[in-house]
Structures are given as C-alpha cells and as structure tokens.
Amino acid sequence: MITEPLLSNPKGGITALLFIIANEALERLASFGLSTNMIMYLTREYGMDAASGAQILFLYSAAGNFMPIIGAFLADTYVGRYPMIGFGCITSLLGMVLLWLTTIIPEARVPSCAQFSSTCNNEATTPQLLFLYFCLALMSIGAGGIRSCSLAFGADQLRKRDSLKYAGILESFFSWYYVISSASVFISMTCLVYIQDALGWKVGFGVPCGSHDPLNSFLLLGFSHLCQAPRPRPTGSPDLLEVLVASFRKRRIGLCSQNPDELYHHGKGSAACRAK
C-alpha cells in the first residue's frame, strides 16, 4: 500500500490520486454496464437482427477506442487534462441519461407487438435510430475525454513530489488504477447484466446512470486537491494543424528537378528553377 510522503505542495498527492481512481472506476462501471448487454436491447426493443446490432456495437466500440487519441491531442495541445476529463464526464453522462430515456419513453423505440397481429411494424424509424446513434456517440466522445487523460493526470499529481519516493508512488498508482478499473469492469459485466435481465431495462440502464452521477461529484469535490499542471506550449516546431494547413497551401508547388542537390531549392522562383 502506498504511503503519503512529506509534501510541500498542498495540492496533489495521495488524496488526489484517490479521486482520479474513483472517477475512472465509476466511468468503467457505467460504460461497460451498458455496452455488455446492449445487443439484447437492440434486438428486443429496436427490432434489429443480430448482424445489424453487432455492426452498430462494433462501430460504437471502435469509436470509443479511437476517441481517446483525439482527446489526448486536444488536452495536450489546447484545453488541458482537467477540462478534458470534465468535458468527458458531462458528455458521457448526457449520453447515458438520453439512452436511459429510451427505456421510459415508448415513442423512442419500437412498440411491442401483440401476438398474432398482422398490422405490427417491428422496424425502428429513422428518428428513433438517429436518436439511438446520438446517444452512443455522446457516450463514445465522453469516454474518449476521460480515458485519454486519467493516467497522465494522475502522474501530474506527483510532479513536484519527493524525487526519492516518486517512482514507487507512481508505480503503485498505476497498479491500483488497473486493478480497480478491472474490478469495475467485472462487476459491470456480471451484476449489472443480471439486473438488466431480472429487473428490466429501466432499472438496468438507470443503475449505470446513477453510478455515473457521483463521477461528476468526485471530480468537483476533488478540485481543491487536484494539481493542474500547466499545458506546455510548443516551442520551435509547429503543431499538427499548422503542418496540415501549410501542406494544403503548398500542394501545387512543383519540383523543378529530381536531382537531390536541387530539391533543396524547390521554392517557387528559386535560383535552381530559374536556371532551368
């Protein structure tokens, strides 16, 4: 178990790490609790076949794994890690609440058909599918904002700590982070799935929303304990966006020669080109 070293900075330290670990654990509990049994919800309540439902869930999972890349880029370049985590918490909670509302509002999903009915239409309408996709997109974006910065933000809490104990504390933080996150996934894939099957979708989707709400509370309560490292400004080299813009603007510049000695003078109107 990690122990608190002698600290000179009032922010950061073990208390801040506990808030970050709790934040990630609740996010994993909520997101995996919804996605694990989602294929049953799509086939039963939206009239989808197994192949269509699996394709939607594949895209949702792919988006959730890709969004942390964008979240990390935005956090390190523009907004910072704490604002990105806060944005992810709010966005993810909004998506979960809207998805939970589909279990409450009958018009948001395909109505149940009476037995032997010949006028039943068990196909979801376009507005119903768009609303479902919007909920899943919000959840993916929120997960990307949280997962992209949690570990790095935890390391920021020990940035100005005792250098002799820094490595050991950081190693313990990473270990407990993965252990508790894995335990949350295990609980969500067993207990929450059982609740959804036994008590219905309203309760089964409401529990992840309820567990996600303290996530925002932990983030706000831990604000006074969290050490927000300043965002490093790029020095000496352009960022990715500037490179892309410059490449697009110079896309029509031609090379006057394939000679390696002359490729250096490839600018428009250079001496090498005028000589040609």
Tab-separated table of C-alpha atoms in Angstrom:
chain	number	residue	atom	x	y	z
A	1	MET	CA	0.000	0.000	0.000
A	2	ILE	CA	1.272	3.459	-0.931
A	3	THR	CA	2.089	5.917	1.821
A	4	GLU	CA	1.984	9.713	1.740
A	5	PRO	CA	5.424	11.351	1.614
A	6	LEU	CA	6.324	14.683	3.157
A	7	LEU	CA	4.683	17.236	0.913
A	8	SER	CA	5.331	20.903	0.369
A	9	ASN	CA	2.641	21.448	-2.263
A	10	PRO	CA	-0.879	21.452	-0.724
A	11	LYS	CA	-2.384	20.096	-3.943
A	12	GLY	CA	-1.857	16.690	-5.445
A	13	GLY	CA	-0.627	13.655	-3.573
A	14	ILE	CA	-2.474	10.536	-2.475
A	15	THR	CA	-5.818	12.262	-1.899
A	16	ALA	CA	-5.902	13.495	-5.469
A	17	LEU	CA	-4.975	10.054	-6.764
A	18	LEU	CA	-7.915	8.509	-4.934
A	19	PHE	CA	-10.310	10.900	-6.658
A	20	ILE	CA	-8.849	10.013	-10.049
A	21	ILE	CA	-9.040	6.249	-9.431
A	22	ALA	CA	-12.656	6.544	-8.220
A	23	ASN	CA	-13.508	8.636	-11.263
A	24	GLU	CA	-12.138	6.056	-13.680
A	25	ALA	CA	-13.724	3.139	-11.796
A	26	LEU	CA	-17.197	4.683	-11.972
A	27	GLU	CA	-16.771	5.511	-15.659
A	28	ARG	CA	-15.813	1.919	-16.480
A	29	LEU	CA	-18.677	0.591	-14.345
A	30	ALA	CA	-21.220	2.720	-16.174
A	31	SER	CA	-19.964	2.347	-19.747
A	32	PHE	CA	-19.347	-1.409	-19.687
A	33	GLY	CA	-22.596	-1.941	-17.793
A	34	LEU	CA	-24.477	-0.505	-20.744
A	35	SER	CA	-22.472	-1.938	-23.620
A	36	THR	CA	-22.227	-5.556	-22.429
A	37	ASN	CA	-25.917	-6.395	-22.809
A	38	MET	CA	-26.679	-3.806	-25.489
A	39	ILE	CA	-27.105	-6.401	-28.247
A	40	MET	CA	-30.146	-7.786	-26.432
A	41	TYR	CA	-31.631	-4.319	-26.104
A	42	LEU	CA	-31.203	-3.620	-29.825
A	43	THR	CA	-32.742	-6.898	-30.928
A	44	ARG	CA	-35.637	-6.870	-28.467
A	45	GLU	CA	-36.582	-3.195	-28.317
A	46	TYR	CA	-35.498	-1.936	-31.762
A	47	GLY	CA	-36.363	-4.993	-33.844
A	48	MET	CA	-32.847	-5.381	-35.235
A	49	ASP	CA	-31.366	-8.618	-36.394
A	50	ALA	CA	-28.232	-9.874	-34.695
A	51	ALA	CA	-25.946	-8.853	-37.575
A	52	SER	CA	-27.162	-5.222	-37.641
A	53	GLY	CA	-26.951	-4.925	-33.870
A	54	ALA	CA	-23.439	-6.356	-33.827
A	55	GLN	CA	-22.364	-3.904	-36.535
A	56	ILE	CA	-23.682	-0.935	-34.529
A	57	LEU	CA	-21.918	-2.138	-31.402
A	58	PHE	CA	-18.710	-2.684	-33.361
A	59	LEU	CA	-18.787	0.913	-34.583
A	60	TYR	CA	-19.587	2.113	-31.070
A	61	SER	CA	-16.649	0.166	-29.645
A	62	ALA	CA	-14.333	1.385	-32.403
A	63	ALA	CA	-15.340	4.994	-31.748
A	64	GLY	CA	-14.769	4.533	-28.017
A	65	ASN	CA	-11.258	3.221	-28.669
A	66	PHE	CA	-10.411	5.951	-31.183
A	67	MET	CA	-11.752	8.974	-29.305
A	68	PRO	CA	-9.009	8.869	-26.611
A	69	ILE	CA	-6.482	9.664	-29.354
A	70	ILE	CA	-8.358	12.853	-30.246
A	71	GLY	CA	-8.957	13.637	-26.576
A	72	ALA	CA	-5.270	13.301	-25.744
A	73	PHE	CA	-4.288	15.557	-28.651
A	74	LEU	CA	-6.776	18.269	-27.655
A	75	ALA	CA	-5.843	18.031	-23.974
A	76	ASP	CA	-2.098	18.306	-24.557
A	77	THR	CA	-2.344	20.977	-27.235
A	78	TYR	CA	-5.280	23.222	-26.402
A	79	VAL	CA	-7.521	22.684	-23.365
A	80	GLY	CA	-5.571	20.774	-20.685
A	81	ARG	CA	-6.260	17.476	-18.949
A	82	TYR	CA	-8.639	18.517	-16.173
A	83	PRO	CA	-11.046	20.386	-18.521
A	84	MET	CA	-10.954	17.430	-20.916
A	85	ILE	CA	-11.863	14.983	-18.145
A	86	GLY	CA	-14.665	17.293	-17.007
A	87	PHE	CA	-15.983	17.559	-20.566
A	88	GLY	CA	-15.858	13.773	-20.902
A	89	CYS	CA	-17.778	13.236	-17.663
A	90	ILE	CA	-20.567	15.621	-18.642
A	91	THR	CA	-20.839	14.343	-22.214
A	92	SER	CA	-20.835	10.702	-21.182
A	93	LEU	CA	-23.473	11.292	-18.507
A	94	LEU	CA	-25.675	13.119	-21.011
A	95	GLY	CA	-25.462	10.212	-23.442
A	96	MET	CA	-26.330	7.678	-20.731
A	97	VAL	CA	-29.298	9.678	-19.477
A	98	LEU	CA	-30.667	10.043	-23.002
A	99	LEU	CA	-30.196	6.324	-23.614
A	100	TRP	CA	-31.981	5.587	-20.336
A	101	LEU	CA	-34.882	7.763	-21.506
A	102	THR	CA	-35.380	5.403	-24.445
A	103	THR	CA	-36.449	2.768	-21.935
A	104	ILE	CA	-39.001	5.145	-20.396
A	105	ILE	CA	-40.456	6.913	-23.427
A	106	PRO	CA	-42.372	4.371	-25.574
A	107	GLU	CA	-42.094	6.513	-28.709
A	108	ALA	CA	-38.295	6.332	-28.583
A	109	ARG	CA	-38.235	2.649	-29.502
A	110	VAL	CA	-40.237	0.090	-31.441
A	111	PRO	CA	-43.585	-0.679	-29.738
A	112	SER	CA	-44.241	-4.209	-28.605
A	113	CYS	CA	-46.421	-6.195	-30.978
A	114	ALA	CA	-49.480	-8.101	-29.892
A	115	GLN	CA	-49.377	-11.816	-30.534
A	116	PHE	CA	-50.745	-12.917	-33.946
A	117	SER	CA	-51.099	-9.279	-35.017
A	118	SER	CA	-50.982	-8.751	-38.780
A	119	THR	CA	-50.548	-4.952	-38.675
A	120	CYS	CA	-47.480	-4.819	-36.482
A	121	ASN	CA	-44.422	-2.922	-37.701
A	122	ASN	CA	-41.400	-4.000	-35.695
A	123	GLU	CA	-38.845	-1.870	-37.569
A	124	ALA	CA	-37.345	1.230	-35.966
A	125	THR	CA	-37.997	4.531	-37.691
A	126	THR	CA	-35.251	6.860	-38.865
A	127	PRO	CA	-35.744	9.378	-35.983
A	128	GLN	CA	-35.589	6.540	-33.465
A	129	LEU	CA	-32.338	5.235	-34.925
A	130	LEU	CA	-30.809	8.708	-35.158
A	131	PHE	CA	-31.599	9.338	-31.503
A	132	LEU	CA	-30.034	5.993	-30.568
A	133	TYR	CA	-26.902	6.759	-32.589
A	134	PHE	CA	-26.701	10.198	-30.981
A	135	CYS	CA	-26.731	8.641	-27.505
A	136	LEU	CA	-23.999	6.170	-28.404
A	137	ALA	CA	-21.916	8.929	-29.998
A	138	LEU	CA	-22.106	11.055	-26.847
A	139	MET	CA	-21.010	8.097	-24.751
A	140	SER	CA	-18.056	7.418	-27.048
A	141	ILE	CA	-16.951	11.057	-27.012
A	142	GLY	CA	-17.255	11.205	-23.228
A	143	ALA	CA	-15.267	8.015	-22.766
A	144	GLY	CA	-12.561	9.419	-25.013
A	145	GLY	CA	-12.285	12.543	-22.898
A	146	ILE	CA	-11.948	10.600	-19.650
A	147	ARG	CA	-9.741	7.698	-20.684
A	148	SER	CA	-7.310	9.843	-22.639
A	149	CYS	CA	-6.229	11.874	-19.609
A	150	SER	CA	-6.811	9.875	-16.424
A	151	LEU	CA	-3.400	8.218	-16.162
A	152	ALA	CA	-1.483	11.304	-17.276
A	153	PHE	CA	-3.486	13.493	-14.923
A	154	GLY	CA	-2.647	11.128	-12.098
A	155	ALA	CA	1.041	11.482	-12.885
A	156	ASP	CA	0.603	15.267	-12.733
A	157	GLN	CA	-0.398	14.978	-9.069
A	158	LEU	CA	3.109	13.743	-8.236
A	159	ARG	CA	5.025	16.102	-10.481
A	160	LYS	CA	6.504	18.147	-7.606
A	161	ARG	CA	6.798	15.379	-5.036
A	162	ASP	CA	9.784	13.910	-3.237
A	163	SER	CA	12.004	12.600	-6.030
A	164	LEU	CA	13.178	9.599	-3.968
A	165	LYS	CA	9.662	8.272	-3.476
A	166	TYR	CA	8.127	9.483	-6.718
A	167	ALA	CA	8.836	6.318	-8.739
A	168	GLY	CA	7.428	3.969	-6.098
A	169	ILE	CA	4.267	6.003	-5.561
A	170	LEU	CA	3.665	6.332	-9.293
A	171	GLU	CA	4.151	2.606	-9.813
A	172	SER	CA	1.666	1.846	-7.033
A	173	PHE	CA	-0.813	4.290	-8.543
A	174	PHE	CA	-0.643	2.547	-11.922
A	175	SER	CA	-1.115	-0.854	-10.266
A	176	TRP	CA	-4.146	0.195	-8.214
A	177	TYR	CA	-5.560	2.064	-11.197
A	178	TYR	CA	-5.642	-1.052	-13.374
A	179	VAL	CA	-6.767	-3.345	-10.557
A	180	ILE	CA	-9.740	-1.189	-9.591
A	181	SER	CA	-10.651	-0.487	-13.234
A	182	SER	CA	-10.636	-4.221	-13.994
A	183	ALA	CA	-12.736	-4.922	-10.902
A	184	SER	CA	-15.257	-2.318	-12.071
A	185	VAL	CA	-15.477	-3.967	-15.489
A	186	PHE	CA	-16.004	-7.371	-13.832
A	187	ILE	CA	-18.807	-6.022	-11.654
A	188	SER	CA	-20.499	-4.278	-14.569
A	189	MET	CA	-20.355	-7.387	-16.793
A	190	THR	CA	-21.851	-9.624	-14.097
A	191	CYS	CA	-24.000	-7.742	-11.616
A	192	LEU	CA	-25.357	-5.076	-13.946
A	193	VAL	CA	-26.151	-7.601	-16.665
A	194	TYR	CA	-28.060	-9.661	-14.108
A	195	ILE	CA	-30.003	-6.567	-13.013
A	196	GLN	CA	-30.941	-5.815	-16.619
A	197	ASP	CA	-32.193	-9.347	-17.183
A	198	ALA	CA	-34.004	-9.650	-13.853
A	199	LEU	CA	-35.441	-6.166	-13.293
A	200	GLY	CA	-35.798	-4.846	-16.816
A	201	TRP	CA	-34.182	-2.171	-18.910
A	202	LYS	CA	-35.448	0.807	-16.918
A	203	VAL	CA	-33.648	-0.289	-13.784
A	204	GLY	CA	-30.773	-1.888	-15.674
A	205	PHE	CA	-29.950	1.321	-17.555
A	206	GLY	CA	-30.783	3.526	-14.592
A	207	VAL	CA	-28.120	1.971	-12.383
A	208	PRO	CA	-25.207	2.966	-14.674
A	209	CYS	CA	-26.627	6.492	-14.850
A	210	GLY	CA	-26.809	6.575	-11.073
A	211	SER	CA	-23.249	5.316	-10.739
A	212	HIS	CA	-22.046	7.853	-13.291
A	213	ASP	CA	-23.549	10.821	-11.460
A	214	PRO	CA	-21.159	10.520	-8.462
A	215	LEU	CA	-18.377	10.597	-11.060
A	216	ASN	CA	-19.040	14.295	-11.641
A	217	SER	CA	-19.364	14.822	-7.893
A	218	PHE	CA	-15.963	13.218	-7.274
A	219	LEU	CA	-14.455	15.450	-9.919
A	220	LEU	CA	-15.903	18.607	-8.367
A	221	LEU	CA	-15.162	17.617	-4.779
A	222	GLY	CA	-11.587	16.813	-5.652
A	223	PHE	CA	-10.973	20.133	-7.395
A	224	SER	CA	-9.322	21.642	-4.313
A	225	HIS	CA	-6.982	18.628	-4.060
A	226	LEU	CA	-6.060	18.293	-7.732
A	227	CYS	CA	-2.835	19.726	-9.085
A	228	GLN	CA	-3.351	21.043	-12.591
A	229	ALA	CA	-0.078	21.051	-14.459
A	230	PRO	CA	0.328	23.926	-16.906
A	231	ARG	CA	-0.162	22.972	-20.525
A	232	PRO	CA	3.211	23.039	-22.293
A	233	ARG	CA	3.345	25.425	-25.201
A	234	PRO	CA	5.028	24.179	-28.371
A	235	THR	CA	8.420	25.778	-28.923
A	236	GLY	CA	10.452	25.674	-32.092
A	237	SER	CA	8.190	23.369	-34.106
A	238	PRO	CA	4.650	23.752	-35.499
A	239	ASP	CA	1.790	21.605	-34.287
A	240	LEU	CA	-0.053	19.076	-36.435
A	241	LEU	CA	-2.745	21.506	-37.572
A	242	GLU	CA	-0.196	24.039	-38.808
A	243	VAL	CA	1.635	21.325	-40.751
A	244	LEU	CA	-1.584	20.191	-42.432
A	245	VAL	CA	-2.576	23.743	-43.376
A	246	ALA	CA	0.887	24.509	-44.764
A	247	SER	CA	0.903	21.264	-46.752
A	248	PHE	CA	-2.501	22.046	-48.266
A	249	ARG	CA	-1.471	25.564	-49.270
A	250	LYS	CA	1.730	24.324	-50.951
A	251	ARG	CA	0.160	21.324	-52.671
A	252	ARG	CA	0.629	22.835	-56.155
A	253	ILE	CA	4.313	23.693	-55.821
A	254	GLY	CA	6.248	21.605	-58.327
A	255	LEU	CA	9.777	20.321	-58.183
A	256	CYS	CA	11.983	21.543	-60.982
A	257	SER	CA	14.312	18.560	-60.842
A	258	GLN	CA	14.739	15.168	-59.307
A	259	ASN	CA	18.389	15.874	-58.567
A	260	PRO	CA	18.825	15.594	-54.759
A	261	ASP	CA	21.149	18.609	-54.786
A	262	GLU	CA	18.468	20.748	-56.404
A	263	LEU	CA	15.483	19.527	-54.378
A	264	TYR	CA	16.560	21.856	-51.590
A	265	HIS	CA	15.746	24.828	-53.827
A	266	HIS	CA	12.177	23.735	-54.593
A	267	GLY	CA	10.503	27.016	-53.718
A	268	LYS	CA	8.671	28.890	-56.428
A	269	GLY	CA	11.030	31.223	-58.276
A	270	SER	CA	14.176	29.784	-56.689
A	271	ALA	CA	17.534	30.132	-58.339
A	272	ALA	CA	17.618	26.469	-59.344
A	273	CYS	CA	14.251	26.692	-61.113
A	274	ARG	CA	15.170	29.936	-62.904
A	275	ALA	CA	18.361	28.290	-64.134
A	276	LYS	CA	16.254	25.562	-65.721
